[in-house]
PDB file of C-alpha atoms in Angstrom:
ATOM      1  CA  MET A 102     -50.964  16.397 -51.973  1.00 46.00           C
ATOM      2  CA  ASN A 103     -50.394  12.792 -53.081  1.00 46.00           C
ATOM      3  CA  THR A 104     -46.629  13.428 -53.270  1.00 46.00           C
ATOM      4  CA  ALA A 105     -46.540  14.463 -49.597  1.00 46.00           C
ATOM      5  CA  LEU A 106     -48.497  11.379 -48.600  1.00 44.00           C
ATOM      6  CA  ASN A 107     -46.162   9.111 -50.562  1.00 49.00           C
ATOM      7  CA  CYS A 108     -43.075  10.639 -48.850  1.00 45.00           C
ATOM      8  CA  ARG A 109     -44.269   9.814 -45.339  1.00 54.00           C
ATOM      9  CA  PRO A 110     -43.759   6.020 -45.557  1.00 56.00           C
ATOM     10  CA  THR A 111     -40.363   6.573 -47.143  1.00 60.00           C
ATOM     11  CA  LEU A 112     -39.229   8.905 -44.338  1.00 57.00           C
ATOM     12  CA  SER A 113     -40.512   6.510 -41.708  1.00 60.00           C
ATOM     13  CA  LEU A 114     -38.653   3.635 -43.337  1.00 57.00           C
ATOM     14  CA  LEU A 115     -35.417   5.652 -43.444  1.00 58.00           C
ATOM     15  CA  LEU A 116     -35.781   6.577 -39.784  1.00 57.00           C
ATOM     16  CA  ILE A 117     -36.278   2.928 -38.802  1.00 58.00           C
ATOM     17  CA  LEU A 118     -33.251   1.881 -40.853  1.00 55.00           C
ATOM     18  CA  LEU A 119     -31.080   4.564 -39.211  1.00 55.00           C
ATOM     19  CA  LEU A 120     -32.132   3.535 -35.719  1.00 55.00           C
ATOM     20  CA  PHE A 121     -31.599  -0.141 -36.535  1.00 52.00           C
ATOM     21  CA  SER A 122     -28.151   0.485 -37.993  1.00 52.00           C
ATOM     22  CA  GLY A 123     -27.198   2.520 -34.910  1.00 50.00           C
ATOM     23  CA  ALA A 124     -28.271  -0.326 -32.648  1.00 46.00           C
ATOM     24  CA  ILE A 125     -26.200  -2.740 -34.693  1.00 50.00           C
ATOM     25  CA  ALA A 126     -23.158  -0.439 -34.520  1.00 51.00           C
ATOM     26  CA  ALA A 127     -23.421  -0.190 -30.722  1.00 60.00           C
ATOM     27  CA  ALA A 128     -23.868  -3.934 -30.179  1.00 77.00           C
ATOM     28  CA  PRO A 129     -21.235  -5.447 -27.845  1.00 84.00           C
ATOM     29  CA  GLU A 130     -18.446  -7.432 -29.409  1.00 89.00           C
ATOM     30  CA  ALA A 131     -15.380  -9.341 -28.225  1.00 91.00           C
ATOM     31  CA  ARG A 132     -11.771  -8.477 -29.010  1.00 90.00           C
ATOM     32  CA  THR A 133      -8.569 -10.321 -28.223  1.00 91.00           C
ATOM     33  CA  TYR A 134      -5.421  -8.530 -27.054  1.00 93.00           C
ATOM     34  CA  GLN A 135      -2.054 -10.284 -27.055  1.00 91.00           C
ATOM     35  CA  MET A 136       0.528  -9.170 -24.475  1.00 88.00           C
ATOM     36  CA  ALA A 137       4.234  -9.111 -25.257  1.00 87.00           C
ATOM     37  CA  GLN A 138       5.786  -7.858 -21.998  1.00 82.00           C
ATOM     38  CA  ARG A 139       3.275  -8.381 -19.198  1.00 82.00           C
ATOM     39  CA  SER A 140       0.892 -11.066 -18.028  1.00 83.00           C
ATOM     40  CA  ALA A 141      -2.659 -10.659 -19.258  1.00 87.00           C
ATOM     41  CA  GLU A 142      -4.038 -11.014 -15.721  1.00 87.00           C
ATOM     42  CA  GLY A 143      -2.008  -8.039 -14.483  1.00 82.00           C
ATOM     43  CA  VAL A 144      -3.284  -5.824 -17.298  1.00 87.00           C
ATOM     44  CA  ALA A 145      -6.830  -7.160 -16.863  1.00 89.00           C
ATOM     45  CA  GLN A 146      -6.807  -6.197 -13.183  1.00 85.00           C
ATOM     46  CA  GLN A 147      -5.944  -2.597 -14.053  1.00 84.00           C
ATOM     47  CA  ILE A 148      -8.607  -2.492 -16.778  1.00 87.00           C
ATOM     48  CA  ARG A 149     -11.230  -3.752 -14.323  1.00 87.00           C
ATOM     49  CA  GLU A 150     -10.363  -0.941 -11.917  1.00 84.00           C
ATOM     50  CA  LEU A 151     -10.855   1.610 -14.721  1.00 84.00           C
ATOM     51  CA  TYR A 152     -14.213   0.144 -15.801  1.00 87.00           C
ATOM     52  CA  PRO A 153     -15.818  -1.048 -12.549  1.00 82.00           C
ATOM     53  CA  ASP A 154     -19.504  -0.711 -13.489  1.00 80.00           C
ATOM     54  CA  GLY A 155     -19.834  -3.779 -15.671  1.00 81.00           C
ATOM     55  CA  GLN A 156     -19.079  -1.923 -18.891  1.00 84.00           C
ATOM     56  CA  VAL A 157     -16.791  -4.730 -20.014  1.00 88.00           C
ATOM     57  CA  SER A 158     -16.345  -8.445 -19.422  1.00 90.00           C
ATOM     58  CA  ILE A 159     -12.714  -9.584 -19.249  1.00 89.00           C
ATOM     59  CA  THR A 160     -11.096 -13.001 -19.275  1.00 90.00           C
ATOM     60  CA  ALA A 161      -7.324 -13.438 -19.166  1.00 90.00           C
ATOM     61  CA  ARG A 162      -5.002 -16.390 -19.530  1.00 90.00           C
ATOM     62  CA  GLY A 163      -1.254 -16.320 -19.960  1.00 88.00           C
ATOM     63  CA  GLN A 164      -0.403 -13.526 -22.386  1.00 89.00           C
ATOM     64  CA  GLN A 165      -3.880 -13.257 -23.917  1.00 91.00           C
ATOM     65  CA  MET A 166      -6.801 -11.100 -22.788  1.00 92.00           C
ATOM     66  CA  VAL A 167     -10.317 -11.210 -24.253  1.00 93.00           C
ATOM     67  CA  VAL A 168     -12.577  -8.211 -23.615  1.00 92.00           C
ATOM     68  CA  ARG A 169     -16.259  -7.953 -24.471  1.00 91.00           C
ATOM     69  CA  GLY A 170     -17.927  -4.549 -24.625  1.00 89.00           C
ATOM     70  CA  GLU A 171     -19.096  -1.743 -26.867  1.00 90.00           C
ATOM     71  CA  PRO A 172     -16.793  -0.853 -29.784  1.00 90.00           C
ATOM     72  CA  GLU A 173     -15.999   2.646 -28.497  1.00 89.00           C
ATOM     73  CA  VAL A 174     -14.964   1.252 -25.120  1.00 89.00           C
ATOM     74  CA  LEU A 175     -12.904  -1.461 -26.790  1.00 90.00           C
ATOM     75  CA  ASP A 176     -11.106   1.187 -28.847  1.00 91.00           C
ATOM     76  CA  GLU A 177     -10.170   2.970 -25.592  1.00 90.00           C
ATOM     77  CA  ILE A 178      -8.975  -0.285 -24.052  1.00 89.00           C
ATOM     78  CA  GLY A 179      -6.846  -1.014 -27.105  1.00 90.00           C
ATOM     79  CA  ARG A 180      -5.028   2.292 -26.648  1.00 89.00           C
ATOM     80  CA  LEU A 181      -4.601   1.601 -22.926  1.00 88.00           C
ATOM     81  CA  VAL A 182      -3.142  -1.838 -23.594  1.00 89.00           C
ATOM     82  CA  GLU A 183      -0.482  -0.284 -25.834  1.00 87.00           C
ATOM     83  CA  THR A 184       0.684   1.916 -22.940  1.00 83.00           C
ATOM     84  CA  MET A 185       0.396  -0.810 -20.277  1.00 82.00           C
ATOM     85  CA  ASP A 186       2.096  -3.660 -22.137  1.00 84.00           C
ATOM     86  CA  VAL A 187       5.642  -2.619 -21.301  1.00 78.00           C
ATOM     87  CA  ALA A 188       8.369  -4.378 -19.339  1.00 75.00           C
ATOM     88  CA  PRO A 189       7.899  -3.889 -15.560  1.00 73.00           C
ATOM     89  CA  SER A 190      10.099  -1.181 -14.081  1.00 78.00           C
ATOM     90  CA  GLN A 191      12.672  -2.109 -11.464  1.00 83.00           C
ATOM     91  CA  MET A 192      12.840   0.043  -8.363  1.00 84.00           C
ATOM     92  CA  ARG A 193      15.191   0.312  -5.412  1.00 87.00           C
ATOM     93  CA  ILE A 194      13.400   0.762  -2.084  1.00 84.00           C
ATOM     94  CA  THR A 195      15.576   2.207   0.676  1.00 85.00           C
ATOM     95  CA  VAL A 196      14.269   2.134   4.237  1.00 82.00           C
ATOM     96  CA  ARG A 197      15.833   4.374   6.862  1.00 82.00           C
ATOM     97  CA  SER A 198      15.027   3.831  10.524  1.00 78.00           C
ATOM     98  CA  ARG A 199      15.966   6.026  13.479  1.00 79.00           C
ATOM     99  CA  HIS A 200      15.861   4.423  16.909  1.00 75.00           C
ATOM    100  CA  ASN A 201      16.126   6.708  19.945  1.00 76.00           C
ATOM    101  CA  VAL A 202      16.100   5.474  23.549  1.00 75.00           C
ATOM    102  CA  ASP A 203      16.106   7.705  26.632  1.00 74.00           C
ATOM    103  CA  ALA A 204      16.419   5.956  29.999  1.00 71.00           C
ATOM    104  CA  LYS A 205      16.483   7.558  33.433  1.00 69.00           C
ATOM    105  CA  THR A 206      17.101   5.857  36.769  1.00 70.00           C
ATOM    106  CA  GLY A 207      17.287   7.389  40.208  1.00 61.00           C
ATOM    107  CA  GLY A 208      17.042   6.432  43.803  1.00 60.00           C
ATOM    108  CA  GLY A 209      17.834   7.291  47.351  1.00 57.00           C
ATOM    109  CA  GLY A 210      18.087   5.716  50.749  1.00 58.00           C
ATOM    110  CA  PHE A 211      19.690   5.899  54.130  1.00 53.00           C
ATOM    111  CA  SER A 212      21.595   3.619  56.433  1.00 59.00           C
ATOM    112  CA  VAL A 213      22.549   3.714  60.113  1.00 54.00           C
ATOM    113  CA  ASN A 214      25.994   2.588  61.290  1.00 64.00           C
ATOM    114  CA  ASN A 215      27.351   3.225  64.807  1.00 63.00           C
ATOM    115  CA  ASN A 216      24.594   5.745  65.434  1.00 63.00           C
ATOM    116  CA  GLN A 217      25.670   7.583  62.278  1.00 63.00           C
ATOM    117  CA  VAL A 218      23.039   8.176  59.588  1.00 54.00           C
ATOM    118  CA  SER A 219      24.227   8.330  55.992  1.00 63.00           C
ATOM    119  CA  VAL A 220      22.088   9.283  53.007  1.00 57.00           C
ATOM    120  CA  GLN A 221      22.736   8.107  49.444  1.00 63.00           C
ATOM    121  CA  ALA A 222      21.232   9.495  46.237  1.00 62.00           C
ATOM    122  CA  GLU A 223      21.897   8.506  42.655  1.00 67.00           C
ATOM    123  CA  ARG A 224      20.602   9.649  39.278  1.00 70.00           C
ATOM    124  CA  LYS A 225      21.613   8.277  35.887  1.00 71.00           C
ATOM    125  CA  VAL A 226      20.546   9.294  32.363  1.00 69.00           C
ATOM    126  CA  THR A 227      21.317   7.138  29.312  1.00 74.00           C
ATOM    127  CA  THR A 228      20.642   8.177  25.714  1.00 75.00           C
ATOM    128  CA  THR A 229      21.042   5.874  22.705  1.00 76.00           C
ATOM    129  CA  ARG A 230      20.779   6.898  19.055  1.00 75.00           C
ATOM    130  CA  ARG A 231      20.915   4.392  16.210  1.00 78.00           C
ATOM    131  CA  ASN A 232      20.338   4.969  12.493  1.00 79.00           C
ATOM    132  CA  GLN A 233      20.002   2.142   9.995  1.00 78.00           C
ATOM    133  CA  GLU A 234      19.383   1.838   6.247  1.00 81.00           C
ATOM    134  CA  ARG A 235      18.319  -1.213   4.270  1.00 81.00           C
ATOM    135  CA  THR A 236      17.764  -1.622   0.527  1.00 82.00           C
ATOM    136  CA  LEU A 237      15.556  -3.910  -1.537  1.00 81.00           C
ATOM    137  CA  ILE A 238      15.040  -4.253  -5.313  1.00 83.00           C
ATOM    138  CA  VAL A 239      11.440  -4.815  -6.450  1.00 81.00           C
ATOM    139  CA  GLN A 240       9.566  -4.800  -9.727  1.00 77.00           C
ATOM    140  CA  ASP A 241       6.583  -2.643 -10.561  1.00 74.00           C
ATOM    141  CA  GLY A 242       3.603  -4.388  -8.988  1.00 70.00           C
ATOM    142  CA  GLN A 243       5.535  -6.032  -6.148  1.00 76.00           C
ATOM    143  CA  SER A 244       5.213  -5.008  -2.515  1.00 77.00           C
ATOM    144  CA  ALA A 245       7.713  -4.658   0.321  1.00 78.00           C
ATOM    145  CA  HIS A 246       6.968  -5.472   3.959  1.00 75.00           C
ATOM    146  CA  ILE A 247       8.826  -3.281   6.464  1.00 73.00           C
ATOM    147  CA  SER A 248       8.916  -4.267  10.124  1.00 68.00           C
ATOM    148  CA  SER A 249      11.365  -3.588  12.969  1.00 59.00           C
ATOM    149  CA  GLY A 250      13.907  -2.101  10.591  1.00 53.00           C
ATOM    150  CA  GLN A 251      13.785  -5.137   8.289  1.00 58.00           C
ATOM    151  CA  VAL A 252      12.505  -5.015   4.704  1.00 58.00           C
ATOM    152  CA  ARG A 253      11.529  -7.983   2.547  1.00 60.00           C
ATOM    153  CA  THR A 254       9.623  -8.683  -0.643  1.00 58.00           C
ATOM    154  CA  VAL A 255       6.134 -10.045  -0.110  1.00 57.00           C
ATOM    155  CA  PRO A 256       6.495 -13.680  -1.246  1.00 49.00           C
ATOM    156  CA  VAL A 257       3.027 -14.095  -2.766  1.00 44.00           C
ATOM    157  CA  ALA A 258       0.863 -12.295  -5.282  1.00 44.00           C
ATOM    158  CA  ILE A 259      -1.728 -10.609  -3.113  1.00 44.00           C
ATOM    159  CA  ARG A 260      -5.263 -11.473  -4.101  1.00 40.00           C
ATOM    160  CA  GLY A 261      -7.696  -8.688  -3.285  1.00 41.00           C
ATOM    161  CA  GLY A 262      -5.751  -5.785  -4.774  1.00 46.00           C
ATOM    162  CA  ARG A 263      -5.191  -2.985  -2.287  1.00 48.00           C
ATOM    163  CA  ASN A 264      -7.348  -4.492   0.429  1.00 51.00           C
ATOM    164  CA  PRO A 265      -5.199  -4.642   3.613  1.00 49.00           C
ATOM    165  CA  ALA A 266      -7.166  -7.622   4.913  1.00 50.00           C
ATOM    166  CA  ALA A 267      -6.125  -9.662   1.866  1.00 52.00           C
ATOM    167  CA  PHE A 268      -2.460  -9.097   2.736  1.00 52.00           C
ATOM    168  CA  LEU A 269      -2.912  -9.899   6.406  1.00 51.00           C
ATOM    169  CA  GLU A 270      -4.721 -13.126   5.523  1.00 52.00           C
ATOM    170  CA  GLN A 271      -1.958 -14.428   3.263  1.00 51.00           C
ATOM    171  CA  VAL A 272       1.240 -13.201   4.953  1.00 53.00           C
ATOM    172  CA  GLU A 273       1.900 -14.035   8.596  1.00 51.00           C
ATOM    173  CA  THR A 274       2.814 -10.778  10.288  1.00 51.00           C
ATOM    174  CA  ARG A 275       1.943  -8.720  13.339  1.00 53.00           C
ATOM    175  CA  SER A 276       2.868  -5.145  12.570  1.00 61.00           C
ATOM    176  CA  GLY A 277       4.750  -2.907  10.184  1.00 70.00           C
ATOM    177  CA  PHE A 278       4.245  -1.243   6.829  1.00 75.00           C
ATOM    178  CA  LEU A 279       3.341  -2.592   3.403  1.00 78.00           C
ATOM    179  CA  VAL A 280       4.710  -0.385   0.605  1.00 80.00           C
ATOM    180  CA  SER A 281       3.589  -0.945  -3.001  1.00 81.00           C
ATOM    181  CA  PRO A 282       5.307   1.433  -5.467  1.00 83.00           C
ATOM    182  CA  GLN A 283       4.069   2.051  -8.997  1.00 81.00           C
ATOM    183  CA  VAL A 284       5.816   4.120 -11.654  1.00 80.00           C
ATOM    184  CA  ILE A 285       3.506   6.826 -13.021  1.00 76.00           C
ATOM    185  CA  SER A 286       6.042   8.713 -15.123  1.00 75.00           C
ATOM    186  CA  ASP A 287       9.729   9.637 -15.149  1.00 77.00           C
ATOM    187  CA  GLN A 288       8.974  12.314 -12.542  1.00 84.00           C
ATOM    188  CA  ALA A 289       6.384  10.566 -10.374  1.00 83.00           C
ATOM    189  CA  VAL A 290       6.039   7.377  -8.334  1.00 84.00           C
ATOM    190  CA  GLU A 291       2.832   6.428  -6.535  1.00 84.00           C
ATOM    191  CA  LEU A 292       3.274   4.806  -3.123  1.00 82.00           C
ATOM    192  CA  ASN A 293       0.446   2.767  -1.689  1.00 80.00           C
ATOM    193  CA  ILE A 294       1.263   2.520   2.034  1.00 78.00           C
ATOM    194  CA  VAL A 295      -0.576   0.322   4.525  1.00 76.00           C
ATOM    195  CA  SER A 296       0.450   0.603   8.177  1.00 71.00           C
ATOM    196  CA  PHE A 297      -0.928  -1.961  10.596  1.00 65.00           C
ATOM    197  CA  GLU A 298      -0.394  -3.168  14.142  1.00 59.00           C
ATOM    198  CA  GLU A 299      -1.725  -5.818  16.440  1.00 52.00           C
ATOM    199  CA  ASP A 300      -4.929  -4.708  18.113  1.00 47.00           C
ATOM    200  CA  PRO A 301      -4.416  -4.736  21.898  1.00 47.00           C
ATOM    201  CA  LYS A 302      -8.168  -4.711  22.591  1.00 48.00           C
ATOM    202  CA  GLY A 303      -9.125  -8.339  22.902  1.00 45.00           C
ATOM    203  CA  ASN A 304     -10.236 -10.375  19.921  1.00 42.00           C
ATOM    204  CA  PRO A 305     -12.867  -8.549  17.854  1.00 41.00           C
ATOM    205  CA  PRO A 306     -14.491 -10.391  14.952  1.00 42.00           C
ATOM    206  CA  GLY A 307     -12.424 -10.477  11.789  1.00 40.00           C
ATOM    207  CA  TYR A 308      -8.748  -9.594  11.915  1.00 38.00           C
ATOM    208  CA  ASP A 309      -6.806  -8.842  15.094  1.00 40.00           C
ATOM    209  CA  THR A 310      -5.184  -5.834  13.448  1.00 42.00           C
ATOM    210  CA  GLU A 311      -5.771  -2.189  12.787  1.00 47.00           C
ATOM    211  CA  ALA A 312      -4.727  -0.948   9.336  1.00 52.00           C
ATOM    212  CA  VAL A 313      -4.449   2.544   7.894  1.00 65.00           C
ATOM    213  CA  MET A 314      -3.956   3.074   4.169  1.00 70.00           C
ATOM    214  CA  THR A 315      -2.527   6.167   2.479  1.00 77.00           C
ATOM    215  CA  ILE A 316      -1.539   6.904  -1.111  1.00 81.00           C
ATOM    216  CA  ARG A 317       1.309   9.321  -1.814  1.00 82.00           C
ATOM    217  CA  ARG A 318       2.593  10.548  -5.169  1.00 85.00           C
ATOM    218  CA  VAL A 319       6.243  11.619  -4.911  1.00 85.00           C
ATOM    219  CA  GLU A 320       9.301  12.207  -7.044  1.00 88.00           C
ATOM    220  CA  PRO A 321      11.797   9.342  -7.428  1.00 88.00           C
ATOM    221  CA  GLY A 322      14.459   9.605  -4.720  1.00 88.00           C
ATOM    222  CA  GLU A 323      12.297  11.671  -2.361  1.00 88.00           C
ATOM    223  CA  TRP A 324      12.221  10.561   1.282  1.00 88.00           C
ATOM    224  CA  VAL A 325       8.745   9.864   2.668  1.00 84.00           C
ATOM    225  CA  GLU A 326       8.010   9.362   6.369  1.00 82.00           C
ATOM    226  CA  LEU A 327       6.008   6.196   6.925  1.00 74.00           C
ATOM    227  CA  GLY A 328       5.335   6.721  10.605  1.00 67.00           C
ATOM    228  CA  SER A 329       6.781   6.087  14.018  1.00 64.00           C
ATOM    229  CA  THR A 330       6.335   3.927  17.080  1.00 62.00           C
ATOM    230  CA  ARG A 331       6.606   5.213  20.636  1.00 61.00           C
ATOM    231  CA  GLN A 332       6.859   3.292  23.872  1.00 60.00           C
ATOM    232  CA  GLN A 333       7.202   4.586  27.418  1.00 60.00           C
ATOM    233  CA  ARG A 334       7.607   2.710  30.690  1.00 65.00           C
ATOM    234  CA  VAL A 335       7.667   4.118  34.199  1.00 60.00           C
ATOM    235  CA  GLY A 336       8.280   2.143  37.382  1.00 58.00           C
ATOM    236  CA  GLU A 337       8.971   2.639  41.057  1.00 60.00           C
ATOM    237  CA  ARG A 338      10.106   0.467  43.944  1.00 59.00           C
ATOM    238  CA  SER A 339      10.392   1.340  47.595  1.00 55.00           C
ATOM    239  CA  GLY A 340      11.223  -0.223  50.919  1.00 51.00           C
ATOM    240  CA  ILE A 341      11.767   0.810  54.495  1.00 56.00           C
ATOM    241  CA  THR A 342      15.153   2.374  53.830  1.00 52.00           C
ATOM    242  CA  TYR A 343      15.221   2.980  50.078  1.00 50.00           C
ATOM    243  CA  GLN A 344      13.256   4.216  47.071  1.00 55.00           C
ATOM    244  CA  THR A 345      14.112   3.835  43.382  1.00 59.00           C
ATOM    245  CA  GLY A 346      12.437   4.908  40.182  1.00 61.00           C
ATOM    246  CA  HIS A 347      13.060   4.449  36.488  1.00 62.00           C
ATOM    247  CA  SER A 348      11.600   5.557  33.189  1.00 70.00           C
ATOM    248  CA  ARG A 349      12.350   4.440  29.653  1.00 70.00           C
ATOM    249  CA  ARG A 350      11.135   6.082  26.472  1.00 75.00           C
ATOM    250  CA  GLN A 351      11.921   4.838  22.992  1.00 74.00           C
ATOM    251  CA  ASN A 352      10.928   6.214  19.625  1.00 75.00           C
ATOM    252  CA  GLN A 353      11.454   4.561  16.240  1.00 73.00           C
ATOM    253  CA  THR A 354      10.828   6.441  12.989  1.00 79.00           C
ATOM    254  CA  PHE A 355      10.697   4.925   9.509  1.00 79.00           C
ATOM    255  CA  GLU A 356      11.309   6.679   6.190  1.00 82.00           C
ATOM    256  CA  VAL A 357      11.344   5.261   2.676  1.00 83.00           C
ATOM    257  CA  LYS A 358      12.471   6.408  -0.748  1.00 86.00           C
ATOM    258  CA  VAL A 359      11.998   4.788  -4.148  1.00 86.00           C
ATOM    259  CA  GLU A 360      14.414   5.111  -7.059  1.00 87.00           C
ATOM    260  CA  VAL A 361      13.602   3.920 -10.576  1.00 85.00           C
ATOM    261  CA  LEU A 362      16.449   1.862 -12.042  1.00 82.00           C
TER     262      LEU A 362
END
């Protein structure tokens, strides 16, 4: 009976020690990671996206990143850093645009000469087809701005990640596509595509643009349709002795492919 009573304090003490040691083991700590190929800020941004709920606190400067969190999470981050700290891939972005224009004009009229009435009628159809390709070399993490068949590298590092408004605030543009490729593996490239155009409906608060974002995962070298623009105009003129009409319809389609160099 006395033996059982003497064991109770010992068991309680062991239980307290186990709980206390577990709390110590799970206490947050800070670890430093040194980058060899990439900037610490670029890696830190990706880590923040993977742990968005305040699980870790990250500071980055130059090639050094300091992360504070639980040991298990820090172990995961250490393995991620090993896979992320590689030289940025170079990619060739090829943009293909097709520009089709269909124009129709027609008219008719009459004239009177020496009591003779003559009637004239004319109809003309014009079709124009133009294909164009342009190429740009970018690094993993860079973006390309495509507009009116032109393609150029975005000249600034976009703050705000994949937020279209951040791009529109920092780069003066009216319409087009923003393509941000990222190499996932040897067989896959992820394309972050933002299409935007000037909003014709007055001046609403915020940005005078409408933006649509899509994410596509494709094979390197595969053509992807970005979208198209269509424009149609119809007009008519008439007088006492004549009537003319015209219509013009143009369609421009953009496609893009990314090749890993």
